[in-house]
JSON list of C-alpha atoms in Angstrom, two decimals:
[
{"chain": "A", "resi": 1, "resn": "UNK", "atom": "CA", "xyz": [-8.36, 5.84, -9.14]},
{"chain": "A", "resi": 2, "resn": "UNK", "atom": "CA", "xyz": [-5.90, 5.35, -12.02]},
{"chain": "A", "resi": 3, "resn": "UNK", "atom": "CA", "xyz": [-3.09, 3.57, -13.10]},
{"chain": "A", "resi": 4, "resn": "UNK", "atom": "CA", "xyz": [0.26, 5.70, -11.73]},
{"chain": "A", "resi": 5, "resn": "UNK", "atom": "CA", "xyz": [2.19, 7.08, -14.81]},
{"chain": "A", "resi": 6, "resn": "UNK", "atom": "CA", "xyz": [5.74, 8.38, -15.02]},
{"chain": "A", "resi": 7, "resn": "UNK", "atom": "CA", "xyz": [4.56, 12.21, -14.63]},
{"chain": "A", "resi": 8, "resn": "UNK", "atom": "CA", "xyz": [3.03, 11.25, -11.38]},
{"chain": "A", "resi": 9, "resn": "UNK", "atom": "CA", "xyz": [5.63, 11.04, -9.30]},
{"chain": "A", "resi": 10, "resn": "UNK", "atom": "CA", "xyz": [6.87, 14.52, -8.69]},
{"chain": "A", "resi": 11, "resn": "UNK", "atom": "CA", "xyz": [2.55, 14.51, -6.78]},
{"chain": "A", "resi": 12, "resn": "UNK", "atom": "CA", "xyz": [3.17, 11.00, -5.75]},
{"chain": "A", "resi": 13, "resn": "UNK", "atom": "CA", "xyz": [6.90, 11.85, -4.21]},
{"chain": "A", "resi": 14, "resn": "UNK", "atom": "CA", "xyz": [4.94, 15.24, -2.45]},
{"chain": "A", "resi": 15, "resn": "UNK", "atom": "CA", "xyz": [2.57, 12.79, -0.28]},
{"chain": "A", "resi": 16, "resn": "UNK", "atom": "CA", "xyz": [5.46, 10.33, 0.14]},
{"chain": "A", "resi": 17, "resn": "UNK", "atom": "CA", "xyz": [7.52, 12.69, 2.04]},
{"chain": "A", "resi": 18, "resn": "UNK", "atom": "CA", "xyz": [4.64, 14.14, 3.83]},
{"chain": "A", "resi": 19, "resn": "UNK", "atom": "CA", "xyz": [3.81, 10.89, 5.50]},
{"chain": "A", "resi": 20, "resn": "UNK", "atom": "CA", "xyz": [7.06, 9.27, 6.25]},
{"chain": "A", "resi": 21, "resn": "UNK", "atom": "CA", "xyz": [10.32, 10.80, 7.67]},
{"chain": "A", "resi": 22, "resn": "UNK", "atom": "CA", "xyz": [11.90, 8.06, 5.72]},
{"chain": "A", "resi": 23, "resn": "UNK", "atom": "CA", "xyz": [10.82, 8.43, 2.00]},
{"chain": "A", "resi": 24, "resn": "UNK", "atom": "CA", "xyz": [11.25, 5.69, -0.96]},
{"chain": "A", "resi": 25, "resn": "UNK", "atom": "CA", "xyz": [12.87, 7.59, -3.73]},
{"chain": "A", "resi": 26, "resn": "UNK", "atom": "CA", "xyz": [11.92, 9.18, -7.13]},
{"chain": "A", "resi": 27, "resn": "UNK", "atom": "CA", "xyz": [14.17, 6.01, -8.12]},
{"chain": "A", "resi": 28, "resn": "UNK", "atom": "CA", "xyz": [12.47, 3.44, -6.37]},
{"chain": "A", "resi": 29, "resn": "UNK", "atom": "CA", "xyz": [8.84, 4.38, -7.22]},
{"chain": "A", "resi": 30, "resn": "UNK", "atom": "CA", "xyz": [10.29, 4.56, -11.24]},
{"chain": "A", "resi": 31, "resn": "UNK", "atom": "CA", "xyz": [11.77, 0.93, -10.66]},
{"chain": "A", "resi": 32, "resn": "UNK", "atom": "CA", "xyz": [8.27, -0.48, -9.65]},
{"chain": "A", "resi": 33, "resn": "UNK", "atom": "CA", "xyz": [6.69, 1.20, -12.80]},
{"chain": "A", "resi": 34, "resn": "UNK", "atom": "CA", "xyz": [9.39, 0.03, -15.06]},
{"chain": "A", "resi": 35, "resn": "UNK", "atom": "CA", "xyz": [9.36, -3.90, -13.61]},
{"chain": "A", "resi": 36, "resn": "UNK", "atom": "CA", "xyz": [5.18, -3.69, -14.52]},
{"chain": "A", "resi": 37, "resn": "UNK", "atom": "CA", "xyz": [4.07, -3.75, -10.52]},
{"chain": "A", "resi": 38, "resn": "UNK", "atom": "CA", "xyz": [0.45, -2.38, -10.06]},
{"chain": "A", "resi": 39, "resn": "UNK", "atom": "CA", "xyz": [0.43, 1.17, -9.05]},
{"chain": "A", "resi": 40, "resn": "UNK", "atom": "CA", "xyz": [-2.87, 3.28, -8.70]},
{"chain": "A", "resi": 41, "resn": "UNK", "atom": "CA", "xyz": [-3.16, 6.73, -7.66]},
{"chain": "A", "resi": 42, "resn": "UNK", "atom": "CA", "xyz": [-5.90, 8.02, -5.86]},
{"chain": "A", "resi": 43, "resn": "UNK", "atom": "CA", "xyz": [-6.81, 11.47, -7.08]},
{"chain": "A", "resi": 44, "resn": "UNK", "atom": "CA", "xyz": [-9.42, 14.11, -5.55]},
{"chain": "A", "resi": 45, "resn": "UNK", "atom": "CA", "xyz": [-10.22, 17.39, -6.67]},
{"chain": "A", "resi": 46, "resn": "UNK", "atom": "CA", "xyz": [-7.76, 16.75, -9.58]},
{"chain": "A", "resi": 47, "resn": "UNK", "atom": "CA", "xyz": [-4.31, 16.12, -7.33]},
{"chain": "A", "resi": 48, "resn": "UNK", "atom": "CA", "xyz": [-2.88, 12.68, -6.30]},
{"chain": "A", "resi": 49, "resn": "UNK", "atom": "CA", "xyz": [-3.88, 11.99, -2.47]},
{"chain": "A", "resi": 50, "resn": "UNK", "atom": "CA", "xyz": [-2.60, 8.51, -2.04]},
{"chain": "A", "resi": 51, "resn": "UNK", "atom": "CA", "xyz": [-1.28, 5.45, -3.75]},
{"chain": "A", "resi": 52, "resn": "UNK", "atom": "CA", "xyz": [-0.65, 2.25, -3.54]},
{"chain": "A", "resi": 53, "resn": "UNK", "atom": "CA", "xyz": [2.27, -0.30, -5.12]},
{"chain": "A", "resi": 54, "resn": "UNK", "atom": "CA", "xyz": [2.25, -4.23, -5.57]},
{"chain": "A", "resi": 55, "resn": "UNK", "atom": "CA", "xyz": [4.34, -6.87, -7.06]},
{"chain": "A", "resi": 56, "resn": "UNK", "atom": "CA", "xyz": [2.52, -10.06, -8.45]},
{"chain": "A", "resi": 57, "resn": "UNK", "atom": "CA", "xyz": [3.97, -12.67, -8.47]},
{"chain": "A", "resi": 58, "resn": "UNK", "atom": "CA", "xyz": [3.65, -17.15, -8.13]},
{"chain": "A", "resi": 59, "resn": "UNK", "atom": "CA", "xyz": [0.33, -16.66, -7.06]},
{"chain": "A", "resi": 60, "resn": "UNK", "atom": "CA", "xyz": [0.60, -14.08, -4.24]},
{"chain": "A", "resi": 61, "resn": "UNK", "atom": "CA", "xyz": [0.49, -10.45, -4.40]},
{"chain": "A", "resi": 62, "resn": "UNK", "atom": "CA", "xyz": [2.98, -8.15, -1.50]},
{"chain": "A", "resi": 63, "resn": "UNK", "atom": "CA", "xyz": [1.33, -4.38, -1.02]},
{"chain": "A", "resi": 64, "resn": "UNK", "atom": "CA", "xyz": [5.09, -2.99, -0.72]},
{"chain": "A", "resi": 65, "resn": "UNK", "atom": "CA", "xyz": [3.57, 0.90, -0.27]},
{"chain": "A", "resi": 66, "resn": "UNK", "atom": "CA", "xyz": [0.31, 2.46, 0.26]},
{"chain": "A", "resi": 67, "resn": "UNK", "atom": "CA", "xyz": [-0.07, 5.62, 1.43]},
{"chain": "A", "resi": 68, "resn": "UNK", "atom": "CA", "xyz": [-2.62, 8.72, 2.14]},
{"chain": "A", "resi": 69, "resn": "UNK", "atom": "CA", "xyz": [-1.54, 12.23, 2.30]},
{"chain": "A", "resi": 70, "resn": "UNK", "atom": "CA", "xyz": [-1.94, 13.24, 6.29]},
{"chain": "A", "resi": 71, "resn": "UNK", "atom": "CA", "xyz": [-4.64, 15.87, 5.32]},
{"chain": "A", "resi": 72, "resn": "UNK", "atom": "CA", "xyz": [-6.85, 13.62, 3.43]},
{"chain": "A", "resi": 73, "resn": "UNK", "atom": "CA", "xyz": [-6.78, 10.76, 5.92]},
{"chain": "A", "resi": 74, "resn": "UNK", "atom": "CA", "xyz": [-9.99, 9.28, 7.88]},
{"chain": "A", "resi": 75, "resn": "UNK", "atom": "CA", "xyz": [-11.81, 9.47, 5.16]},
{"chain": "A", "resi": 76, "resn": "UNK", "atom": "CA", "xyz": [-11.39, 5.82, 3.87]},
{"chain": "A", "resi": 77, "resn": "UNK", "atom": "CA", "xyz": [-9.73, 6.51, 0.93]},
{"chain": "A", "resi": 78, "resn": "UNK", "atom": "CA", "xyz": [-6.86, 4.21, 2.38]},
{"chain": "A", "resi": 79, "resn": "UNK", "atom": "CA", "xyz": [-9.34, 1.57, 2.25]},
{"chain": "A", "resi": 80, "resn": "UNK", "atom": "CA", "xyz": [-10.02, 2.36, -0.72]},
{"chain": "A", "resi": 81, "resn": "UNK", "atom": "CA", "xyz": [-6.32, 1.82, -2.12]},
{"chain": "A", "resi": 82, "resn": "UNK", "atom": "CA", "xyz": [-6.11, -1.25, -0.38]},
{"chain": "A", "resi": 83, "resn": "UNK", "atom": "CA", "xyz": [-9.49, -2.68, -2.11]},
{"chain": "A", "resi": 84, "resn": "UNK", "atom": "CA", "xyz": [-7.92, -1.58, -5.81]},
{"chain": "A", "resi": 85, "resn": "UNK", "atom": "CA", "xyz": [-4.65, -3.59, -4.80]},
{"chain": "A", "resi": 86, "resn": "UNK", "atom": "CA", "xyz": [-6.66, -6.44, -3.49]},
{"chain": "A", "resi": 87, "resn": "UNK", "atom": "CA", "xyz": [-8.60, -6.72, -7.00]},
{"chain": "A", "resi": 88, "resn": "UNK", "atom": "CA", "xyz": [-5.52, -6.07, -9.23]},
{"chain": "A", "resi": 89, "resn": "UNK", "atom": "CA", "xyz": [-3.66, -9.28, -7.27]},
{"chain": "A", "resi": 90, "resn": "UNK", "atom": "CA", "xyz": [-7.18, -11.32, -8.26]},
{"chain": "A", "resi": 91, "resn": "UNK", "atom": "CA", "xyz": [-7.10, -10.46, -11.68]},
{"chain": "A", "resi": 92, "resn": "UNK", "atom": "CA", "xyz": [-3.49, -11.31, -11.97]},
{"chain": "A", "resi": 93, "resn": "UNK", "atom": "CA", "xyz": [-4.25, -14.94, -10.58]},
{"chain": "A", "resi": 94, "resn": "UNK", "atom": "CA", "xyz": [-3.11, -14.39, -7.35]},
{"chain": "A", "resi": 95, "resn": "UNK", "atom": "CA", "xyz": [-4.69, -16.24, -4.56]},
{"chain": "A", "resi": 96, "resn": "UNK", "atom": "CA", "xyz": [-2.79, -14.77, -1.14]},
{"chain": "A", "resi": 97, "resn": "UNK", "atom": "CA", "xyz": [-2.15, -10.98, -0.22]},
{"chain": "A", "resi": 98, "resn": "UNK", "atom": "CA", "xyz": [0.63, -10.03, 2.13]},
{"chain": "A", "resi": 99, "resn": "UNK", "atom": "CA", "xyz": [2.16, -6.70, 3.39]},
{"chain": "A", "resi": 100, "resn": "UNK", "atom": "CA", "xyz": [4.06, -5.56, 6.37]},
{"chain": "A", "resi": 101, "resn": "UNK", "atom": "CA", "xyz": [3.01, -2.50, 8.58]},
{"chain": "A", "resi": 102, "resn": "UNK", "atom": "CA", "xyz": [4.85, -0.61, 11.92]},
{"chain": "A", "resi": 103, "resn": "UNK", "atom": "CA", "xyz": [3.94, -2.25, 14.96]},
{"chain": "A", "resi": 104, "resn": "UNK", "atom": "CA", "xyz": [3.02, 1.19, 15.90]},
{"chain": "A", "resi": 105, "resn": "UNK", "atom": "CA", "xyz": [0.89, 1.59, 13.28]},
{"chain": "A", "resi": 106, "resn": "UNK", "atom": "CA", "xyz": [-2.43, 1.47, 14.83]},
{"chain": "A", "resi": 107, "resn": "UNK", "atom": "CA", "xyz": [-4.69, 2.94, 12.54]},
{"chain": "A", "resi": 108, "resn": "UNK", "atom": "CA", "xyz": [-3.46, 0.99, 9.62]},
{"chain": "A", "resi": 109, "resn": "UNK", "atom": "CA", "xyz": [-3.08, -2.78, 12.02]},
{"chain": "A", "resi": 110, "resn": "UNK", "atom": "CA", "xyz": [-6.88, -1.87, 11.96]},
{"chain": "A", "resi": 111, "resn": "UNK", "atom": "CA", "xyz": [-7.84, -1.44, 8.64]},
{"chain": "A", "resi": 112, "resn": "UNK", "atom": "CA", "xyz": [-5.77, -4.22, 7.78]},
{"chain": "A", "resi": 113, "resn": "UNK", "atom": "CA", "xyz": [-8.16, -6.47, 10.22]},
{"chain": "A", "resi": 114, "resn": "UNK", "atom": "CA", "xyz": [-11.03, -5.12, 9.31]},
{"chain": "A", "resi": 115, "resn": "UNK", "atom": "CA", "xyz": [-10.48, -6.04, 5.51]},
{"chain": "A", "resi": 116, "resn": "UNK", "atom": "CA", "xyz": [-9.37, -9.48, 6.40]},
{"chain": "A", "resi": 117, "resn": "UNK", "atom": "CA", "xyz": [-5.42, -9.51, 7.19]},
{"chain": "A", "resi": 118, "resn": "UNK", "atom": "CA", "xyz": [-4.04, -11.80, 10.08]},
{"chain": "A", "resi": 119, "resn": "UNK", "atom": "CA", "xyz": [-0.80, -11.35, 11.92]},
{"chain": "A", "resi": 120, "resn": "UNK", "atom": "CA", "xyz": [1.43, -13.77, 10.50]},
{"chain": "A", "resi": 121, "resn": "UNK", "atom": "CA", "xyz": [4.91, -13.13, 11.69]},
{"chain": "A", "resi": 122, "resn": "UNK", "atom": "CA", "xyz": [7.08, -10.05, 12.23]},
{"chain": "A", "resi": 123, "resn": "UNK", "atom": "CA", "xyz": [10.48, -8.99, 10.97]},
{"chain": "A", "resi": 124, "resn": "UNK", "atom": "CA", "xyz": [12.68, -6.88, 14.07]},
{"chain": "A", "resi": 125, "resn": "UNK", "atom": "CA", "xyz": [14.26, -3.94, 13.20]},
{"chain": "A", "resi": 126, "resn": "UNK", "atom": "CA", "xyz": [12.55, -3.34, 10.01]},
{"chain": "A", "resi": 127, "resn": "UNK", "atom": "CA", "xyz": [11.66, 0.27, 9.61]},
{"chain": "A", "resi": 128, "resn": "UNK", "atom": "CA", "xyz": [14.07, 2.61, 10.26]},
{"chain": "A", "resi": 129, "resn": "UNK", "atom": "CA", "xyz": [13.36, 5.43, 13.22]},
{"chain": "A", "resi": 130, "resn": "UNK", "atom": "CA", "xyz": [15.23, 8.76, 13.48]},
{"chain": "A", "resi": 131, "resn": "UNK", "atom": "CA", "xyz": [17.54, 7.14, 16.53]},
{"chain": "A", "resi": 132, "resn": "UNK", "atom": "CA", "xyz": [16.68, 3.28, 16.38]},
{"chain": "A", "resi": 133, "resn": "UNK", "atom": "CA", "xyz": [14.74, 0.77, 14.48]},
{"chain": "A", "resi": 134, "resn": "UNK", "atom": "CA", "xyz": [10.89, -0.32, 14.56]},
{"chain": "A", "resi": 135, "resn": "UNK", "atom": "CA", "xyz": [9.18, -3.04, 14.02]},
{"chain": "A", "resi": 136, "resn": "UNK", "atom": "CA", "xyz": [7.51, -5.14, 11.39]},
{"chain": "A", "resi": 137, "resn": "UNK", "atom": "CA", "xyz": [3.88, -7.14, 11.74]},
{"chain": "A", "resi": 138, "resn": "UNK", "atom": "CA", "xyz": [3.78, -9.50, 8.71]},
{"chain": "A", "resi": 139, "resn": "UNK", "atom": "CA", "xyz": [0.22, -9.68, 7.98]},
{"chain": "A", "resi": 140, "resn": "UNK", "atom": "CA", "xyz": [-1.84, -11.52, 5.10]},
{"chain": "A", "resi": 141, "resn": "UNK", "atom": "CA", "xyz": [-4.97, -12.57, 4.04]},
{"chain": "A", "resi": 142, "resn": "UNK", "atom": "CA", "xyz": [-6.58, -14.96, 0.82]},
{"chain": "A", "resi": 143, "resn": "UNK", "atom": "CA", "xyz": [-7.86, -13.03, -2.24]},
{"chain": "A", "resi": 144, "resn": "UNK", "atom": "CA", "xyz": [-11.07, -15.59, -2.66]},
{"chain": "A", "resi": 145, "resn": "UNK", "atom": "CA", "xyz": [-13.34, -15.83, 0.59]},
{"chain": "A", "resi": 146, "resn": "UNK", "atom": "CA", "xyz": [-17.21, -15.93, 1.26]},
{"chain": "A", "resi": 147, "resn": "UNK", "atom": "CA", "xyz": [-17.36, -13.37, 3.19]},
{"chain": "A", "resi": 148, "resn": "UNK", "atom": "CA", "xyz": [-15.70, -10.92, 0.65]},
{"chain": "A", "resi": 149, "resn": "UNK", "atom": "CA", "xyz": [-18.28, -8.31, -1.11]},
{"chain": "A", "resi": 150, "resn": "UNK", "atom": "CA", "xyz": [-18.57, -8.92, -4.90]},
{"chain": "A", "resi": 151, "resn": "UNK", "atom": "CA", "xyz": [-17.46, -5.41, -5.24]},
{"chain": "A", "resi": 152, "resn": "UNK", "atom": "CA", "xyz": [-14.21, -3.36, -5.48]},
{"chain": "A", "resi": 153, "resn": "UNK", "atom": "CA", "xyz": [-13.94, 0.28, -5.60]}
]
């Protein structure tokens, strides 16, 4: 993993659009480099796989986009991501980690859990779907705990 860089995101745009039918833009993953959010790219056999983006700020950290290209996924590099976010918002001071995932999302609800997030509200209507609108689970989890490993990758 690596710091994202302007000349990523032509790669970074290519696994956006592959996972969602409803992309952030070119313009929108340029903003969050520009305003000094964490981004990290995840790179295998030399090309970006997946990437994550976080604003810091007051003491909490918000994991606005992370995402895996569809052929490299279930093999926790997601996880992965998600531990590099998680360590960025601790050395930045923060102490609370939030992020908001499809209610449909089942794979990622469960990865979430399994590193520590709890449901902590929803927002209705949040994602948009081709015909209709989906919803938001509001999950987050503390940066300092005992039974967090030392380690990040």
């Amino acid at each position: 993993m690596r710091p994202m860089r302007g000349e990523d995101i032509p790669a970074v745009m290519g696994v956006e659009t592959a996972a969602y039918p409803h992309p952030w833009t070119e313009g929108i993953f340029r903003d969050c480099l520009r305003v000094g959010y964490c981004c990290w790219v995840l790179m295998a056999s030399g090309e970006i796989v997946g990437y994550g983006v976080m604003s810091v700020a007051a003491g909490e950290c918000h994991i606005l986009n992370m995402c895996v290209h569809p052929q490299a996924r279930r093999q926790g590099l997601g996880r992965r991501i998600l531990r590099r976010l998680l360590a960025s918002g601790r050395s930045r001071n923060a102490d609370t980690a939030f992020l908001e995932v499809r209610a449909s999302n089942r794979a990622a609800l469960s990865l979430y859990s399994q590193e520590g997030f709890c449901k902590v509200g929803g927002r209705r209507g949040y994602y948009p779907l081709a015909a209709d609108r989906e919803d938001a689970v509001i999950m987050a989890r503390p940066l300092i705990s005992a039974a967090e490993s030392p380690r990040s990758d």
